[in-house]
Coordinates of C-alpha atoms and ligand atoms in Angstrom, one line a residue:
M29 CA 115.8 94.3 107.5
C30 CA 114.8 92.2 110.6
G31 CA 112.2 93.4 112.9
I32 CA 112.9 93.8 116.6
V33 CA 110.5 94.5 119.5
G34 CA 110.8 94.7 123.2
Y35 CA 108.4 95.2 126.1
V36 CA 108.6 95.9 129.8
G37 CA 105.6 96.8 132.0
G38 CA 102.8 95.4 134.0
R39 CA 101.1 93.2 131.4
P40 CA 102.2 89.7 130.1
A41 CA 104.8 90.5 127.5
G42 CA 104.2 87.5 125.1
P43 CA 100.9 88.6 123.4
I44 CA 102.1 92.2 123.1
L45 CA 105.4 91.0 121.5
F46 CA 103.7 88.7 119.0
D47 CA 101.2 91.4 118.1
A48 CA 103.9 94.0 117.6
L49 CA 106.1 91.7 115.7
Q50 CA 103.3 90.7 113.3
R51 CA 103.3 94.4 112.2
L52 CA 107.0 94.2 111.4
E53 CA 107.1 91.0 109.5
Y54 CA 107.5 92.9 106.3
R55 CA 111.1 93.5 107.4
G56 CA 111.9 89.8 107.1
Y57 CA 110.3 86.5 107.5
D58 CA 113.1 83.9 107.3
S59 CA 112.7 83.0 111.0
A60 CA 111.3 84.4 114.2
G61 CA 112.0 84.1 117.9
I62 CA 110.9 85.3 121.3
A63 CA 112.4 85.5 124.8
V64 CA 110.3 86.3 127.9
L65 CA 111.6 86.4 131.5
D66 CA 109.3 84.2 133.6
G67 CA 109.5 86.3 136.8
E68 CA 111.0 83.4 138.7
G69 CA 114.6 83.7 137.6
G70 CA 114.1 81.8 134.3
V71 CA 113.7 82.6 130.7
F72 CA 111.3 81.2 128.1
L73 CA 113.1 81.1 124.7
E74 CA 111.4 79.8 121.6
K75 CA 112.5 80.1 117.9
A76 CA 111.2 78.8 114.6
A77 CA 112.4 78.8 111.0
G78 CA 110.0 80.5 108.6
R79 CA 107.1 82.8 109.2
L80 CA 106.0 84.3 112.6
S81 CA 102.9 82.2 112.5
I82 CA 105.0 79.1 112.8
L83 CA 106.6 80.5 116.0
V84 CA 103.3 81.5 117.5
K85 CA 102.0 78.0 116.9
A86 CA 105.2 76.4 118.3
A87 CA 105.0 78.6 121.4
G88 CA 101.4 77.7 121.9
D89 CA 100.2 78.5 125.4
R90 CA 103.6 77.8 126.9
V91 CA 104.7 81.5 126.9
P92 CA 104.9 82.5 130.6
Q93 CA 103.0 85.5 132.1
G94 CA 106.3 87.4 132.5
T95 CA 106.2 91.1 131.9
I96 CA 109.4 91.7 130.1
G97 CA 110.6 90.2 126.8
I98 CA 112.1 90.7 123.4
A99 CA 111.2 89.2 120.0
H100 CA 112.6 89.2 116.5
T101 CA 111.7 88.4 112.9
R102 CA 114.8 87.7 110.7
W103 CA 115.9 88.5 107.2
A104 CA 119.0 86.2 107.0
T105 CA 122.4 87.8 106.3
H106 CA 124.9 85.5 108.1
G107 CA 123.8 81.9 108.3
K108 CA 120.9 80.1 106.8
P109 CA 117.3 80.6 108.0
T110 CA 117.4 77.8 110.5
I111 CA 116.1 77.6 114.1
A112 CA 119.7 77.7 115.4
N113 CA 120.3 81.0 113.5
A114 CA 117.0 82.5 114.7
H115 CA 117.3 85.3 117.3
P116 CA 117.4 85.8 120.3
H117 CA 121.0 84.6 120.7
I118 CA 122.3 83.8 124.1
D119 CA 125.7 83.6 125.8
C120 CA 127.4 80.5 127.3
N121 CA 125.7 80.9 130.7
G122 CA 122.2 81.5 129.3
D123 CA 122.1 85.0 130.9
Y124 CA 122.3 87.5 128.1
L125 CA 119.7 87.5 125.3
V126 CA 120.4 89.6 122.1
I127 CA 118.3 90.5 119.1
H128 CA 119.9 92.4 116.3
N129 CA 119.2 94.1 113.0
G130 CA 122.1 95.0 110.7
I131 CA 125.6 93.5 110.3
V132 CA 128.6 93.1 112.6
E133 CA 131.3 93.4 110.0
N134 CA 134.3 92.2 112.1
Y135 CA 132.4 89.3 113.7
R136 CA 134.8 86.7 112.3
P137 CA 138.0 87.7 114.2
I138 CA 136.0 88.4 117.3
K139 CA 134.4 85.0 117.1
D140 CA 137.8 83.3 116.7
D141 CA 139.1 85.2 119.7
L142 CA 136.1 84.3 121.8
M143 CA 136.4 80.6 120.8
A144 CA 140.0 80.6 121.7
R145 CA 139.0 81.9 125.1
G146 CA 136.6 78.9 125.5
H147 CA 133.3 80.3 124.3
T148 CA 131.0 77.9 122.4
F149 CA 128.6 79.0 119.7
S150 CA 125.4 77.5 118.5
S151 CA 124.8 79.5 115.4
D152 CA 126.4 80.8 112.2
T153 CA 125.3 84.4 112.8
D154 CA 127.3 87.5 113.4
T155 CA 124.8 88.4 116.2
E156 CA 125.8 85.7 118.6
I157 CA 129.2 87.2 119.4
I158 CA 127.4 90.2 121.0
A159 CA 125.9 88.0 123.7
H160 CA 129.3 86.5 124.4
L161 CA 131.0 89.9 124.5
V162 CA 128.4 91.1 127.0
E163 CA 129.0 88.0 129.0
E164 CA 132.7 88.6 129.2
S165 CA 132.3 92.3 130.1
S166 CA 129.8 91.5 132.9
A167 CA 132.2 88.9 134.2
R168 CA 134.6 91.8 134.7
G169 CA 132.0 93.3 137.1
N170 CA 130.1 95.6 134.7
G171 CA 126.3 96.0 134.9
L172 CA 124.2 95.4 131.9
E173 CA 124.4 98.9 130.4
E174 CA 128.1 99.1 130.9
A175 CA 128.6 95.6 129.5
V176 CA 126.6 96.4 126.3
R177 CA 128.4 99.8 125.9
E178 CA 131.8 98.2 126.3
S179 CA 130.9 95.4 123.9
L180 CA 129.8 97.8 121.2
G181 CA 133.2 99.4 121.4
A182 CA 134.7 96.2 119.9
I183 CA 132.4 95.7 117.0
E184 CA 132.2 97.4 113.6
G185 CA 129.2 97.9 111.3
A186 CA 125.8 99.4 111.3
Y187 CA 123.2 97.8 113.5
S188 CA 120.6 98.1 116.2
I189 CA 120.3 95.7 119.1
L190 CA 118.2 94.9 122.2
V191 CA 119.8 93.1 125.1
M192 CA 118.0 91.6 128.1
S193 CA 119.5 89.8 131.1
V194 CA 118.1 87.1 133.3
S195 CA 120.2 88.4 136.2
E196 CA 118.9 92.0 135.8
P197 CA 115.3 91.2 135.0
D198 CA 113.8 94.7 135.1
K199 CA 115.3 96.4 132.1
I200 CA 116.2 96.1 128.4
V201 CA 119.2 97.9 126.9
A202 CA 118.9 99.2 123.3
A203 CA 121.6 100.6 121.0
R204 CA 121.7 102.0 117.6
V205 CA 124.9 102.4 115.6
G206 CA 124.9 103.8 112.0
N207 CA 122.0 103.7 109.6
A208 CA 121.0 100.0 109.6
G209 CA 117.5 100.8 110.8
G210 CA 116.5 102.8 113.8
I211 CA 114.9 102.1 117.2
V212 CA 111.8 103.8 118.4
V213 CA 111.1 103.9 122.2
G214 CA 107.4 104.0 123.1
Y215 CA 106.2 105.5 126.3
G216 CA 103.1 103.9 127.9
E217 CA 101.5 104.2 131.4
G218 CA 103.8 102.0 133.5
E219 CA 105.0 100.2 130.5
M220 CA 107.6 100.9 127.8
F221 CA 108.1 99.5 124.2
L222 CA 110.9 99.2 121.8
A223 CA 110.7 98.5 118.1
S224 CA 112.5 99.0 114.9
D225 CA 109.6 100.7 113.3
L226 CA 106.6 102.8 114.5
P227 CA 103.8 100.5 113.1
A228 CA 104.8 97.9 115.7
I229 CA 103.9 100.1 118.6
V230 CA 101.4 102.7 117.5
P231 CA 98.4 100.7 118.7
Y232 CA 99.9 101.0 122.2
T233 CA 101.3 104.5 122.3
H234 CA 101.8 107.6 120.2
K235 CA 104.4 109.0 122.6
V236 CA 107.8 108.1 121.3
A237 CA 111.4 108.9 121.1
F238 CA 113.9 107.9 118.5
L239 CA 117.4 106.7 119.1
E240 CA 120.0 108.8 117.2
N241 CA 123.0 107.2 115.7
G242 CA 125.3 106.2 118.5
D243 CA 122.6 106.3 121.2
L244 CA 122.1 103.7 123.9
A245 CA 119.0 103.5 126.1
T246 CA 117.9 101.6 129.1
I247 CA 114.2 101.0 129.5
G248 CA 112.3 99.9 132.5
P249 CA 108.5 100.0 133.3
Q250 CA 108.7 103.7 134.4
G251 CA 110.7 105.2 131.5
A252 CA 114.0 105.4 129.6
Q253 CA 117.5 106.7 130.2
Y254 CA 119.6 107.6 127.3
F255 CA 123.4 107.7 127.1
D256 CA 126.2 107.9 124.5
S257 CA 129.0 105.5 123.7
N258 CA 131.1 107.1 126.4
G259 CA 128.4 106.5 129.0
R260 CA 127.4 110.2 129.3
G261 CA 123.8 110.9 129.8
L262 CA 121.7 112.3 126.9
D263 CA 118.6 114.3 126.8
R264 CA 116.1 112.6 124.5
Q265 CA 112.6 113.9 124.9
P266 CA 109.6 111.9 123.7
I267 CA 107.3 113.5 121.1
I268 CA 103.7 112.8 120.3
I269 CA 103.2 111.5 116.8
S270 CA 100.1 111.5 114.7
Y271 CA 100.0 108.2 113.0
G272 CA 96.6 107.8 111.6
D273 CA 96.5 105.0 109.1
V274 CA 98.0 101.9 110.6
T275 CA 95.3 99.6 109.5
V276 CA 96.8 96.3 108.5
A277 CA 93.6 94.5 107.6
K278 CA 93.2 93.1 104.1
G279 CA 89.7 94.5 103.8
G280 CA 88.2 91.6 101.9
Y281 CA 91.0 91.2 99.5
K282 CA 93.0 88.0 99.2
H283 CA 96.3 89.8 99.5
F284 CA 97.6 93.1 100.7
M285 CA 99.2 93.7 97.4
L286 CA 95.9 93.6 95.5
K287 CA 94.3 95.8 98.2
E288 CA 97.1 98.3 97.8
I289 CA 96.9 98.3 94.0
M290 CA 93.1 98.9 94.2
E291 CA 93.6 101.7 96.7
Q292 CA 95.8 103.7 94.2
S293 CA 93.1 106.1 93.0
Q294 CA 92.3 107.1 96.6
A295 CA 96.0 107.2 97.5
V296 CA 96.7 109.6 94.7
T297 CA 93.9 111.8 96.0
N298 CA 95.6 111.8 99.4
T299 CA 98.9 113.0 97.8
L300 CA 97.2 115.8 96.1
R301 CA 94.9 116.9 98.9
G302 CA 95.5 120.5 100.0
R303 CA 98.3 120.9 97.5
L304 CA 96.3 122.2 94.5
S305 CA 94.4 125.4 94.4
F306 CA 92.1 126.5 91.5
D307 CA 91.6 130.2 91.8
P308 CA 94.2 131.1 90.7
P309 CA 95.5 127.7 89.7
E310 CA 98.6 126.9 91.8
I311 CA 100.5 124.0 93.2
S312 CA 102.0 124.3 96.6
L313 CA 104.1 122.1 98.8
E314 CA 104.1 123.5 102.3
E315 CA 106.7 121.0 103.4
V316 CA 109.3 122.5 101.0
P317 CA 109.8 125.9 102.5
F318 CA 112.6 126.9 100.2
S319 CA 112.1 130.5 99.2
Q320 CA 111.2 131.0 95.5
R321 CA 114.7 132.4 95.1
E322 CA 116.3 129.3 96.6
L323 CA 114.2 127.0 94.4
A324 CA 115.1 129.0 91.4
D325 CA 118.8 129.0 92.2
F326 CA 119.4 125.3 92.3
R327 CA 121.7 124.5 89.4
R328 CA 121.2 120.8 89.4
V329 CA 118.9 118.1 90.8
V330 CA 120.1 114.7 91.7
L331 CA 117.6 112.0 92.5
V332 CA 118.5 108.9 94.4
G333 CA 116.6 105.8 95.5
M334 CA 116.6 102.0 95.4
G335 CA 114.3 99.4 93.9
T336 CA 110.9 100.7 93.0
S337 CA 111.8 104.1 94.4
L338 CA 114.7 104.3 92.0
H339 CA 112.1 103.9 89.2
A340 CA 110.1 106.7 90.6
A341 CA 113.3 108.8 90.7
M342 CA 113.9 108.1 87.0
V343 CA 110.4 109.3 86.2
G344 CA 111.1 112.4 88.4
R345 CA 114.2 113.3 86.4
T346 CA 112.1 113.7 83.3
M347 CA 109.4 115.6 85.1
I348 CA 111.9 118.0 86.6
E349 CA 113.8 118.6 83.4
E350 CA 110.6 119.2 81.5
L351 CA 108.8 121.3 83.9
A352 CA 111.6 123.2 85.6
R353 CA 114.3 123.1 82.8
V354 CA 117.0 122.4 85.3
P355 CA 119.5 119.5 84.7
A356 CA 118.5 116.4 86.6
E357 CA 120.3 113.1 87.1
V358 CA 119.3 109.9 88.8
D359 CA 121.6 107.6 90.7
N360 CA 121.1 104.3 92.4
A361 CA 121.8 105.3 96.0
S362 CA 124.1 102.4 96.6
E363 CA 126.4 103.5 93.8
F364 CA 126.1 107.3 94.5
R365 CA 127.4 107.0 98.0
Y366 CA 130.6 105.3 96.8
R367 CA 131.6 107.3 93.8
N368 CA 132.5 110.6 95.4
P369 CA 129.8 112.5 93.5
V370 CA 130.4 116.0 92.3
I371 CA 127.8 118.0 94.2
D372 CA 127.8 121.2 96.2
S373 CA 125.4 123.7 97.8
S374 CA 123.8 124.5 94.4
T375 CA 122.6 120.9 94.1
L376 CA 119.2 119.8 95.3
V377 CA 119.2 116.1 96.2
V378 CA 115.8 114.4 96.1
S379 CA 115.8 111.0 97.8
L380 CA 112.9 108.6 97.2
T381 CA 112.2 106.1 100.0
Q382 CA 108.8 105.0 101.0
S383 CA 110.0 103.4 104.2
G384 CA 112.5 106.2 105.0
E385 CA 114.8 103.4 106.3
T386 CA 116.7 102.0 103.3
V387 CA 120.3 102.0 104.4
D388 CA 121.8 102.8 101.0
T389 CA 119.5 105.7 100.4
L390 CA 120.2 107.1 103.9
A391 CA 123.9 106.8 103.3
A392 CA 123.6 108.6 99.9
M393 CA 121.7 111.4 101.7
E394 CA 124.4 111.7 104.3
E395 CA 127.0 111.8 101.6
A396 CA 125.2 114.6 99.8
K397 CA 124.7 116.5 103.1
S398 CA 128.4 116.2 103.9
K399 CA 129.1 117.9 100.5
G400 CA 126.8 120.8 101.3
A401 CA 123.8 119.8 99.1
R402 CA 120.2 120.6 100.2
I403 CA 118.0 117.5 100.6
V404 CA 114.4 116.8 100.1
T405 CA 113.1 113.3 100.8
I406 CA 109.9 111.9 99.4
S407 CA 108.6 109.3 101.9
N408 CA 105.6 107.6 103.2
M409 CA 106.7 107.2 106.8
E410 CA 106.4 109.9 109.3
N411 CA 109.4 110.4 111.5
S412 CA 111.4 107.8 109.6
Q413 CA 115.2 108.2 109.5
A414 CA 115.2 109.8 106.0
T415 CA 112.8 112.5 107.3
R416 CA 115.3 113.3 110.0
V417 CA 118.3 113.4 107.7
A418 CA 116.6 115.5 105.0
D419 CA 116.1 119.3 105.1
H420 CA 112.5 118.9 104.1
T421 CA 110.1 116.0 103.6
I422 CA 107.3 115.6 101.1
Y423 CA 105.0 113.0 102.5
I424 CA 103.2 110.9 99.9
R425 CA 100.4 110.0 102.2
A426 CA 99.8 106.5 100.7
G427 CA 98.7 104.9 104.0
M428 CA 100.4 101.8 105.3
E429 CA 101.8 99.6 102.5
I430 CA 102.2 96.0 103.7
G431 CA 102.8 94.1 100.5
V432 CA 106.6 93.7 100.1
A433 CA 106.3 94.6 96.4
S434 CA 105.6 98.3 96.4
T435 CA 102.7 99.6 94.4
K436 CA 100.7 102.5 95.7
C437 CA 103.8 104.1 97.2
L438 CA 105.3 104.2 93.7
V439 CA 102.3 105.8 92.2
N440 CA 102.1 108.4 95.0
S441 CA 105.8 109.1 94.8
M442 CA 105.5 109.9 91.1
A443 CA 102.6 112.2 91.8
A444 CA 104.6 114.0 94.5
L445 CA 107.5 114.4 92.1
Y446 CA 105.3 116.0 89.7
L447 CA 104.2 118.5 92.3
L448 CA 107.8 119.3 93.2
A449 CA 108.8 119.7 89.5
A450 CA 105.8 122.0 89.0
C451 CA 106.8 124.1 92.1
M452 CA 110.4 124.4 90.7
G453 CA 109.1 125.3 87.3
R454 CA 107.0 128.0 88.7
A455 CA 109.8 129.4 90.8
R456 CA 112.2 129.4 87.9
G457 CA 109.7 131.2 85.7
V458 CA 109.4 128.3 83.3
L459 CA 105.7 127.8 83.8
D460 CA 103.2 130.5 83.3
G461 CA 99.7 130.9 84.7
S462 CA 98.0 129.2 81.8
Q463 CA 100.3 126.2 82.0
M464 CA 99.6 126.0 85.7
A465 CA 95.9 126.0 85.0
T466 CA 96.3 123.0 82.6
M467 CA 98.5 121.1 85.0
V468 CA 96.1 121.7 88.0
D469 CA 93.3 120.5 85.8
D470 CA 95.2 117.4 84.8
L471 CA 96.1 116.6 88.4
A472 CA 92.5 117.1 89.5
R473 CA 91.5 114.4 86.9
L474 CA 94.3 112.1 87.8
P475 CA 92.6 110.0 90.6
A476 CA 89.7 109.3 88.2
L477 CA 92.2 108.3 85.4
V478 CA 93.9 105.9 87.9
G479 CA 90.5 104.5 88.7
A480 CA 90.0 103.8 85.0
A481 CA 93.4 102.1 84.8
L482 CA 92.3 99.8 87.6
E483 CA 89.4 98.6 85.5
T484 CA 91.9 96.7 83.4
G485 CA 92.0 94.2 86.3
P486 CA 89.8 91.5 84.7
L487 CA 91.7 91.7 81.4
C488 CA 95.0 91.5 83.2
Q489 CA 93.7 88.4 85.0
E490 CA 92.8 86.8 81.7
L491 CA 96.2 87.6 80.2
A492 CA 97.8 86.1 83.3
L493 CA 96.0 82.8 82.6
V494 CA 97.4 82.8 79.1
Y495 CA 101.0 83.6 80.0
F496 CA 101.6 82.3 83.6
R497 CA 103.6 79.3 82.4
M498 CA 106.2 81.5 80.6
N499 CA 109.5 81.9 82.3
D500 CA 110.9 84.9 80.4
F501 CA 109.4 88.2 79.7
L502 CA 110.6 91.4 78.1
Y503 CA 109.2 94.8 79.0
L504 CA 109.8 97.7 76.6
G505 CA 109.2 101.4 77.1
R506 CA 110.6 104.7 75.9
G507 CA 111.0 108.1 77.5
I508 CA 109.2 108.6 80.7
N509 CA 107.7 105.1 80.4
Y510 CA 111.1 103.3 80.2
P511 CA 111.3 103.3 84.0
M512 CA 107.9 101.7 84.1
A513 CA 109.1 98.9 81.8
L514 CA 111.8 98.3 84.4
E515 CA 109.1 98.4 87.1
G516 CA 106.8 96.0 85.3
A517 CA 109.7 93.6 85.0
L518 CA 110.7 94.1 88.6
K519 CA 107.1 93.4 89.9
L520 CA 107.0 90.2 87.9
K521 CA 110.4 89.0 89.1
E522 CA 109.7 89.8 92.7
I523 CA 106.4 88.1 93.2
S524 CA 106.2 85.4 90.5
Y525 CA 109.9 84.4 90.2
S526 CA 109.6 84.6 86.4
H527 CA 112.6 86.1 84.7
A528 CA 111.8 89.5 83.2
E529 CA 113.9 92.3 81.8
G530 CA 113.0 95.9 81.3
Y531 CA 114.6 97.7 78.4
Q532 CA 114.6 100.9 76.5
A533 CA 112.7 99.9 73.4
G534 CA 115.4 101.5 71.3
E535 CA 118.0 99.3 72.9
M536 CA 116.2 96.1 72.1
K537 CA 117.9 95.6 68.8
H538 CA 121.3 95.7 70.5
G539 CA 120.9 92.4 72.2
P540 CA 117.6 91.3 73.7
I541 CA 116.1 90.9 70.2
A542 CA 118.2 87.7 69.9
L543 CA 116.0 86.1 72.6
I544 CA 112.7 86.9 71.0
D545 CA 110.5 83.9 70.0
Q546 CA 107.0 82.7 70.9
D547 CA 108.1 81.7 74.4
M548 CA 109.2 85.2 75.5
P549 CA 106.2 87.5 75.6
V550 CA 106.9 91.2 75.2
V551 CA 105.0 93.8 77.2
A552 CA 105.2 97.1 75.2
I553 CA 104.1 100.4 76.6
A554 CA 102.9 102.2 73.5
L555 CA 100.7 105.1 74.5
K556 CA 99.8 107.8 72.0
D557 CA 102.5 110.2 72.9
R558 CA 105.5 111.8 71.3
L559 CA 107.3 108.4 71.1
Y560 CA 104.4 106.4 69.8
A561 CA 105.7 106.0 66.2
K562 CA 109.0 104.7 67.5
M563 CA 107.3 102.2 69.8
L564 CA 105.3 100.9 66.8
N565 CA 108.5 100.2 64.9
N566 CA 109.8 98.2 67.9
I567 CA 106.6 96.3 68.1
E568 CA 106.9 95.4 64.4
E569 CA 110.4 94.2 65.0
V570 CA 109.1 91.8 67.7
K571 CA 106.3 90.6 65.5
A572 CA 108.7 89.9 62.6
R573 CA 110.4 87.4 64.9
D574 CA 107.2 85.7 66.0
G575 CA 107.2 87.3 69.4
K576 CA 104.0 87.7 71.3
V577 CA 103.1 91.3 72.1
I578 CA 101.0 92.6 74.9
A579 CA 100.6 96.3 74.2
I580 CA 99.6 99.0 76.8
A581 CA 97.8 101.4 74.5
T582 CA 95.7 104.5 74.5
E583 CA 91.9 104.0 74.2
G584 CA 90.7 104.2 70.7
D585 CA 94.0 103.0 69.2
E586 CA 92.6 100.4 66.8
Y587 CA 95.7 100.2 64.7
L588 CA 97.7 98.8 67.6
A589 CA 95.0 96.2 68.2
S590 CA 95.7 94.9 64.7
R591 CA 99.4 94.6 65.3
A592 CA 99.7 93.4 68.9
D593 CA 98.4 90.0 70.2
H594 CA 96.7 91.7 73.1
V595 CA 95.9 95.3 73.9
V596 CA 95.3 96.8 77.3
Y597 CA 93.7 100.2 76.9
L598 CA 94.2 103.2 79.2
P599 CA 92.5 106.5 79.0
P600 CA 94.4 109.4 77.3
V601 CA 96.7 111.1 79.8
P602 CA 99.3 113.8 79.6
Y603 CA 102.8 112.5 78.8
L604 CA 104.4 113.4 82.2
L605 CA 101.6 111.8 84.2
S606 CA 101.4 108.7 82.0
P607 CA 103.7 106.4 84.1
I608 CA 101.1 106.8 86.9
L609 CA 98.7 105.0 84.7
S610 CA 100.8 102.7 82.6
V611 CA 102.3 100.9 85.6
V612 CA 98.8 99.8 86.9
P613 CA 98.1 97.0 84.4
M614 CA 101.6 95.7 84.8
Q615 CA 101.1 95.5 88.6
L616 CA 97.9 93.6 88.0
F617 CA 99.4 91.3 85.4
A618 CA 102.3 90.5 87.8
Y619 CA 99.9 89.9 90.6
Y620 CA 97.6 87.5 88.8
I621 CA 100.5 85.6 87.3
A622 CA 102.0 85.2 90.8
V623 CA 98.7 84.0 92.2
R624 CA 98.3 81.6 89.4
R625 CA 101.8 80.2 90.0
G626 CA 100.9 79.7 93.6
C627 CA 103.4 82.2 95.0
D628 CA 103.3 84.0 98.3
V629 CA 102.4 87.4 96.9
D630 CA 102.7 89.5 100.0
Q631 CA 105.9 87.9 101.3
P632 CA 108.0 86.8 98.3
R633 CA 111.0 84.6 99.1
N634 CA 114.2 86.3 100.0
L635 CA 112.8 89.9 99.9
A636 CA 112.0 92.4 102.7
K637 CA 110.2 95.7 102.6
S638 CA 112.8 97.7 104.4
V639 CA 116.3 96.9 103.4
T640 CA 118.5 98.1 106.2
V641 CA 121.7 96.3 105.3
E642 CA 124.0 97.1 102.4
Ligands
G6P24 C1 112.9 96.9 99.0 C2 111.4 96.7 98.8 C3 111.0 97.5 97.5 C4 111.4 99.0 97.7 C5 112.9 99.1 98.0 C6 113.3 100.6 98.3 O1 113.6 96.3 97.9 O2 111.1 95.4 98.6 O3 109.6 97.4 97.4 O4 111.1 99.6 96.5 O5 113.3 98.3 99.1 O6 112.6 100.9 99.5 P1 112.2 102.3 100.0 O7 111.6 102.1 101.3 O8 113.6 103.0 100.1 O9 111.4 103.0 99.0

């Protein structure tokens, strides 16, 4: 969480920092701050509570023309989202400015020691101690790099920081420790950039280097020097990245989330492009260069992820078990990493992370790697940390997703999982040519089916008008659509702040049924599949208790229309691909409810798109 940017070069830093930061706001928007050295021995420092736009307005045209600066957008961990707690933080003498992403775990004893030595603090953050540690180190005669390096030796945790000094006004020092989000160094002509994520700087340069865990870097207008925690020089060569789709315009939509939902048909096409062949029918994933033998030899698959990506992983488990007949399990990455999982080199770990930066997912991958597992990550972000930890990456090619609530990345992740499951099934001899032909055919029709699912928008909007005042919802699903019941409930919670629970429909009678009445609408995914009859029973159980049922059904199912209060129809779709469709009306329903409730759909309170703290 938290977005950090830095600039040093020949142009005024202020507009560049604001522009870059605006593309990182999905990382947190509790407060924002900027510091620019004015070129005359002074520093302009401005902070604001709330969104970046408030800071930009507060700074107005007072930002000096100085050509070096740092800026930050915060997702609060230690201390409330106030102006005092906004970054950059500064030492007692007003010389060292620090911005930070992550957590300093031992900040409390360090702060007590610093206070005992006469330091005064103006915030409740863990970050501020770094400025004071650097101040003390430099008072011992150390230059900026050495002072930062020495200070980091005292602190524990996973974090990345930028430090700038009024008395050394030609450089910024960056450091990355652990997996709490990376730092990308951008190379321009006579100017250099720093940011926590690529989207911030791609309009300025495609020549970048990434800090590795434990790296420090000093950047000046002419380049960067890298060194390790012992001060030894490191060779980090920049690479040229291709980063096509960084468009952040809403394209006529009121919110990014709606735009991204409506893009899903095209997004799925992008995931499939070049990966299907028709004569003979085959599915190929060039990014997974395991030999057929290796793919066949995995004895187990473990899928990990967080949030919406965890729901994709749950769908992937069913796809892999059904298509490849290999045991598959799913774990929440934050649990997996701490339970000493039993895995070895015969385990394939599949991590799902659209950002490639989620700290718990990265830690789960490291855990699996240390035990000898092979790792494939399914991600949307080129060169993200997950792609560098994994053995292989399957890119989902969804294009930039800005809305904090993930939509098209989920749909694309599920499509990518299907491709992986099919490749494994083929390698293991489970799927024959005729089954491949059917599957390739199904996949080729998938974008059009998603397009049909998007046509439920007007009905979902009407339903939202009926139900937007309700504060509790139950979502029910079975089999491969149970994770989509969880996802439907998650979307509603995230963006409308209504309480919602997703349940296996079979579990309903073991507790949630006690809550059912007219004031708790039930969204039931009841497609015409192998579990249809069971879902009908559950819907009857809800109706018998005066519950309101919104059913997601298969076109032509008139019987369900006679039992449910409302029916949203989807075209017939094969079971294993059905979550890719069933989730669409639930995304739209959540969206329209949130809009009707007046919520900030793209930036829901307390959430962030990349979660880089535990
Ligand atoms: C946050 C986001 C979710 C996302 C989750 C996992 O909670 O708000 O939308 O699903 O992180 O993110 P990842 O980037 O790992 O898929």
